[in-house]
Structure formats: C-alpha cells, structure tokens
Coordinates of C-alpha atoms in Angstrom, one line a residue:
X1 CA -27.6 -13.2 46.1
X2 CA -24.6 -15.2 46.1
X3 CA -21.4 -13.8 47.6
X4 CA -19.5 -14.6 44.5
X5 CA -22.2 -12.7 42.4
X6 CA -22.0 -9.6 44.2
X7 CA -18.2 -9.5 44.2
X8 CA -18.6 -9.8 40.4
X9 CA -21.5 -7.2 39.8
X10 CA -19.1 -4.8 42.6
X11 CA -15.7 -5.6 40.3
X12 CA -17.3 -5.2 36.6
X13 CA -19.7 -2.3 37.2
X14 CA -22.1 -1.9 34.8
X15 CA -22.7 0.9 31.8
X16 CA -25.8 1.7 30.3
X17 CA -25.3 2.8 26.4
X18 CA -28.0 4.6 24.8
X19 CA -28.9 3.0 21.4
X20 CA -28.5 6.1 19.2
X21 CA -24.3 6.7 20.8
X22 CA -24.1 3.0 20.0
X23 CA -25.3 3.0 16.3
X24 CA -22.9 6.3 15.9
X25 CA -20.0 4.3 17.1
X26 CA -20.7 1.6 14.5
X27 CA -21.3 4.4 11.7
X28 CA -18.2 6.0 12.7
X29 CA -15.9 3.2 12.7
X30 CA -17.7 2.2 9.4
X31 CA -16.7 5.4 7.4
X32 CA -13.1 5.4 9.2
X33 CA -12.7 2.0 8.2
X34 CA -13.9 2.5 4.6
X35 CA -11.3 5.7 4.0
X36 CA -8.3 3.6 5.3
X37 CA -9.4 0.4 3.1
X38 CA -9.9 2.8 0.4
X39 CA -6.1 4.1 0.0
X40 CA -4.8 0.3 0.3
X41 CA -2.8 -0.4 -2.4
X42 CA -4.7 -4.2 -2.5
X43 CA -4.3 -5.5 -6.0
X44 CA -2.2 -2.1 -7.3
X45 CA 1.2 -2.7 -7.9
X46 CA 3.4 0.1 -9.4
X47 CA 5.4 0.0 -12.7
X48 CA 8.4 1.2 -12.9
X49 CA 8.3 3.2 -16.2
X50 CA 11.5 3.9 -18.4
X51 CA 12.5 4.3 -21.8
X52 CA 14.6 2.3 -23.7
X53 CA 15.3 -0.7 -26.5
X54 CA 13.3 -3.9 -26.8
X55 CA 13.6 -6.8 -29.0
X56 CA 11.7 -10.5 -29.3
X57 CA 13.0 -12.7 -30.7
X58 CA 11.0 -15.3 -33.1
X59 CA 9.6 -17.7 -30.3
X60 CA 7.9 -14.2 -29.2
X61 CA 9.7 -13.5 -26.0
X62 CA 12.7 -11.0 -25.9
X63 CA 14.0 -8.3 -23.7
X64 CA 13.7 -4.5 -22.4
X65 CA 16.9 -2.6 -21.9
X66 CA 16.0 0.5 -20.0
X67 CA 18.4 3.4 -20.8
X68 CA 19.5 3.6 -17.0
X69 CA 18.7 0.3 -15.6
X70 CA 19.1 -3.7 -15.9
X71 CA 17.7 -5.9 -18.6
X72 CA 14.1 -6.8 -18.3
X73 CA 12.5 -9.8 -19.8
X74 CA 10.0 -9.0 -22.2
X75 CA 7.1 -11.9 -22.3
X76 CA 5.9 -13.3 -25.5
X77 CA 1.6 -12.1 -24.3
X78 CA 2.7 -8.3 -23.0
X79 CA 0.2 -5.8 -23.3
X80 CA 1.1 -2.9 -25.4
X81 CA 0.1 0.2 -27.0
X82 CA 0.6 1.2 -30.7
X83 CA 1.9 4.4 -32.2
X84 CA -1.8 5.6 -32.8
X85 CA -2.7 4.9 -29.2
X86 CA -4.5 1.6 -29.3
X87 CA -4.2 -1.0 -27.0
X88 CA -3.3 -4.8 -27.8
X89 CA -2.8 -7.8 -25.7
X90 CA -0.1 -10.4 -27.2
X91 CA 0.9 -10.8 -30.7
X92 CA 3.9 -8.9 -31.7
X93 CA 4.5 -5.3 -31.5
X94 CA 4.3 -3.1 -34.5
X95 CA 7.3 -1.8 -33.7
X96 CA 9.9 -4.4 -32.9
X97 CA 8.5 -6.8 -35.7
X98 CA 6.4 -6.3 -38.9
X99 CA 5.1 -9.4 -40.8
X100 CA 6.2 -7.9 -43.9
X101 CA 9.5 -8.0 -42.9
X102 CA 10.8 -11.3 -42.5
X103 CA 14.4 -10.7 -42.2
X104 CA 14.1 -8.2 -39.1
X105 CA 12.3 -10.5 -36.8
X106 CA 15.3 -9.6 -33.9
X107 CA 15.5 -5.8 -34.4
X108 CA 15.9 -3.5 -31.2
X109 CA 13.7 -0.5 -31.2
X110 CA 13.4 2.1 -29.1
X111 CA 10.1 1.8 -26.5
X112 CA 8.8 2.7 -23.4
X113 CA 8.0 0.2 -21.3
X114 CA 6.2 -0.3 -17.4
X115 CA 8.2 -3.3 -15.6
X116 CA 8.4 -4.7 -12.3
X117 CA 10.4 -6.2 -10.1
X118 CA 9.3 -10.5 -9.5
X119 CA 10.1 -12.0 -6.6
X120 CA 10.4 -15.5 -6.4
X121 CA 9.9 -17.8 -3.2
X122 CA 13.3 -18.2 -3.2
X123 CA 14.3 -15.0 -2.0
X124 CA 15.3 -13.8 -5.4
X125 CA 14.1 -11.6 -7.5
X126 CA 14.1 -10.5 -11.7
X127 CA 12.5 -7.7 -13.9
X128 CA 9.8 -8.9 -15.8
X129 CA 7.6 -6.2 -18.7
X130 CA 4.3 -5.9 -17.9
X131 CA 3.7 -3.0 -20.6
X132 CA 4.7 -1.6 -24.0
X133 CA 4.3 1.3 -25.8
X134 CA 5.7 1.9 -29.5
X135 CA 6.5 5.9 -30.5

C-alpha cells in the first residue's frame, strides 16, 4: 500500500451503515420533506376580500371600490357568484347589468369582491378582481 493511500484511509476513516438505519434515514427525510412541501403556499395566492361598489362599463371591464380601500379594476372574464349561489366565469354580472335593461349598462351596485395586489416587472404594482359575488 501506497503511502498516499494510507494517509487517506488514516484521514477519512471509514463508517459502516447498516442498511435498515439507512433506509430509515431516507423514510424520515421523505415524510419531513412531504409535511414542509405540503404547507407551501405554491400556486395559492390570497385574496383580499372586501365589500363594496362595482360597475362595468359596456366594453365589459369596470371597477371595484372597496368601502375602505383603493379602486380595483374589475376585468371584463371575472369569475363571480350569483345571488342564488351559482358560480359563472365571464359574461356580465346579474347584478351590475341586466340585458333587459339597456339604459343601466354603467350602474354601481353594491358587491363583495376577492382582489389582489399585481405586480408588474417594473416594480410597480395595481389591484386587479379576481372574484365577484352579487347579494
């Protein structure tokens, strides 16, 4: 044996792990690593939910003023949820425009709303709807 080899065996040591403490490491760190991924908030993002006044406006967007906050934009394909408690994805909400109704297409009614806050690369940032509900 080389004089370099036994330096190196002498330095590093050696350690013998049974097989079943190394497959209980592994499970261990599986299950701890599982829980912590678990309460991640990956693709969750908050909303911030308030009551308040909305109104679109005929090209279908409009706005969300909470009753203690600033203005929100209120896109045209929101998702929102009817007086009865069904759900609906675009199209206009029952209760800020009916069909029938042609002269009230810009009325404010009062909502609640989920909105959160966009930031944009620029470093700025803006309140945009992301849900509607109609009393």
């Amino acid at each position: 044996m080389s004089l370099f080899r036994s330096l190196a065996t002498a330095k590093a040591g050696h350690v013998t792990v049974s097989k079943v403490f190394m497959a209980s490491i592994i499970l261990v760190s599986a299950v701890v690593g599982g829980v912590v991924a678990s309460f991640l908030p990956l693709g969750k993002v908050p909303l911030i939910v308030a009551e308040g006044h909305a109104q679109l406006t005929i090209d279908g967007s409009g706005s969300f003023q909470p009753d203690d906050g600033m203005s929100a934009l209120l896109p045209a394909e929101v998702w929102w949820t009817d007086s009865s408690g069904g759900d609906h994805v675009g199209g206009r909400p029952s209760c800020l425009w009916d069909e029938k109704d042609k002269g009230n297409e810009n009325k404010w009614s009062r909502v609640e709303a989920g909105y959160r806050w966009m930031e944009m690369p620029s470093g700025g940032s803006y309140p945009l709807v992301a849900w509607l509900k109609c009393p």
